[in-house]
Amino acid sequence: QVQLVESGGGLVRPGGSLSLSCTASGSILNINIMEWYRQAPGKQRELVASITSSGITNYADFARGRFTISGDNAKNTVYLDMNNVKPEDTAVYYCNINGRLSSQSSFGSRGQGIQVTVSS
């Protein structure tokens, strides 16, 4: 079983920066893709950014140019650096990691979520 632990959330002022990290633990053979989602109150969950094991990244329009996703496959960790944050970035952020436990077994795990609040 793969568990994800997120860290780095909290309160930040508009225009500020915040970094999130998410580490997967367990008997992981390799990771295929790592993603960050978010869900604001009363809204549906939405993809923020993703990164494949080969380093290909994808960003939502609202994140492009302000957020940077990066991954450390050796540490089974994904990061999200958030710059120039806005009040509308306030949400619970979730990491999601998919990969393989063995040649015959795959996994997909989601973190417990971490609160990011942007407010003055």
Short mmCIF file of C-alpha atoms in Angstrom, two decimals:
data_model
loop_
_atom_site.label_atom_id
_atom_site.label_comp_id
_atom_site.label_asym_id
_atom_site.label_seq_id
_atom_site.Cartn_x
_atom_site.Cartn_y
_atom_site.Cartn_z
CA GLN A 1 0.00 0.00 0.00
CA VAL A 2 1.27 3.41 -0.94
CA GLN A 3 0.66 6.36 1.33
CA LEU A 4 1.16 10.00 0.46
CA VAL A 5 2.08 12.67 2.95
CA GLU A 6 1.69 16.32 2.02
CA SER A 7 3.28 19.29 3.70
CA GLY A 8 3.86 22.99 3.26
CA GLY A 9 0.39 24.50 3.24
CA GLY A 10 -0.78 27.39 5.32
CA LEU A 11 -1.66 31.06 5.21
CA VAL A 12 0.02 33.37 2.72
CA ARG A 13 -0.63 36.94 1.68
CA PRO A 14 -1.68 37.82 -1.86
CA GLY A 15 1.38 38.13 -4.05
CA GLY A 16 3.38 35.85 -1.80
CA SER A 17 4.85 32.41 -2.32
CA LEU A 18 4.26 28.99 -0.89
CA SER A 19 5.71 25.57 -1.58
CA LEU A 20 3.99 22.23 -1.21
CA SER A 21 5.55 18.81 -1.16
CA CYS A 22 4.14 15.30 -1.28
CA THR A 23 6.09 12.13 -0.59
CA ALA A 24 4.97 8.61 -1.36
CA SER A 25 5.98 5.76 0.89
CA GLY A 26 5.74 2.05 0.21
CA SER A 27 7.26 -0.61 -2.03
CA ILE A 28 7.23 1.45 -5.20
CA LEU A 29 8.86 0.11 -8.32
CA ASN A 30 8.48 3.27 -10.34
CA ILE A 31 6.27 6.31 -10.74
CA ASN A 32 4.46 7.20 -13.94
CA ILE A 33 2.90 10.53 -13.15
CA MET A 34 2.56 12.93 -10.24
CA GLU A 35 -0.22 15.49 -10.05
CA TRP A 36 -1.55 18.30 -7.91
CA TYR A 37 -5.27 18.97 -7.73
CA ARG A 38 -7.20 21.51 -5.71
CA GLN A 39 -10.72 21.96 -4.51
CA ALA A 40 -12.12 25.25 -3.32
CA PRO A 41 -15.26 25.43 -1.17
CA GLY A 42 -18.33 24.87 -3.28
CA LYS A 43 -16.33 24.04 -6.38
CA GLN A 44 -15.28 20.89 -8.16
CA ARG A 45 -11.81 19.49 -7.86
CA GLU A 46 -9.55 20.68 -10.63
CA LEU A 47 -6.15 19.74 -11.92
CA VAL A 48 -3.43 22.23 -11.09
CA ALA A 49 -0.39 20.62 -12.69
CA SER A 50 1.15 17.29 -13.53
CA ILE A 51 4.59 15.89 -14.26
CA THR A 52 5.52 12.58 -15.80
CA SER A 53 8.48 10.44 -14.85
CA SER A 54 10.31 11.80 -17.88
CA GLY A 55 9.74 15.37 -16.74
CA ILE A 56 6.95 16.42 -19.06
CA THR A 57 4.80 18.99 -17.31
CA ASN A 58 1.27 20.20 -17.82
CA TYR A 59 -0.40 23.19 -16.19
CA ALA A 60 -3.89 24.51 -15.85
CA ASP A 61 -4.27 27.93 -17.38
CA PHE A 62 -4.59 29.58 -13.97
CA ALA A 63 -1.33 27.97 -12.83
CA ARG A 64 0.83 28.51 -15.87
CA GLY A 65 3.46 31.16 -15.26
CA ARG A 66 2.85 31.30 -11.50
CA PHE A 67 3.17 27.71 -10.30
CA THR A 68 5.97 25.24 -10.93
CA ILE A 69 5.67 21.49 -10.49
CA SER A 70 8.76 19.38 -10.07
CA GLY A 71 9.48 15.84 -9.05
CA ASP A 72 12.23 13.79 -7.50
CA ASN A 73 11.72 10.21 -8.62
CA ALA A 74 14.47 8.94 -6.35
CA LYS A 75 12.64 10.37 -3.34
CA ASN A 76 9.13 9.61 -4.67
CA THR A 77 8.34 13.25 -4.04
CA VAL A 78 6.49 15.90 -5.99
CA TYR A 79 6.67 19.62 -5.30
CA LEU A 80 4.50 22.58 -6.17
CA ASP A 81 6.02 26.02 -5.96
CA MET A 82 3.35 28.69 -5.93
CA ASN A 83 4.28 32.29 -6.67
CA ASN A 84 2.25 35.48 -6.91
CA VAL A 85 -0.64 33.71 -5.24
CA LYS A 86 -4.14 35.15 -5.37
CA PRO A 87 -7.12 34.85 -3.05
CA GLU A 88 -8.77 32.59 -5.61
CA ASP A 89 -5.93 30.11 -5.09
CA THR A 90 -7.42 29.36 -1.68
CA ALA A 91 -8.30 25.68 -1.67
CA VAL A 92 -7.42 22.28 -0.34
CA TYR A 93 -4.57 20.94 -2.45
CA TYR A 94 -4.20 17.22 -3.09
CA CYS A 95 -1.36 15.29 -4.60
CA ASN A 96 -1.99 12.21 -6.69
CA ILE A 97 0.69 9.74 -7.70
CA ASN A 98 0.35 6.79 -10.06
CA GLY A 99 2.94 4.15 -10.67
CA ARG A 100 3.83 0.52 -10.36
CA LEU A 101 4.50 -1.72 -7.39
CA SER A 102 5.72 -4.53 -9.61
CA SER A 103 5.56 -5.58 -13.25
CA GLN A 104 2.06 -6.88 -12.60
CA SER A 105 0.70 -4.42 -10.07
CA SER A 106 0.02 -0.72 -10.34
CA PHE A 107 -1.10 1.84 -7.81
CA GLY A 108 -2.78 5.16 -7.66
CA SER A 109 -2.81 7.09 -4.42
CA ARG A 110 -4.08 10.45 -3.30
CA GLY A 111 -2.90 12.52 -0.38
CA GLN A 112 -5.12 13.62 2.47
CA GLY A 113 -5.16 17.20 1.27
CA ILE A 114 -3.53 20.31 2.61
CA GLN A 115 -5.11 23.71 3.12
CA VAL A 116 -3.75 26.76 1.32
CA THR A 117 -5.31 30.07 2.29
CA VAL A 118 -4.44 33.29 0.51
CA SER A 119 -5.56 36.29 2.50
CA SER A 120 -4.32 39.62 3.73
#
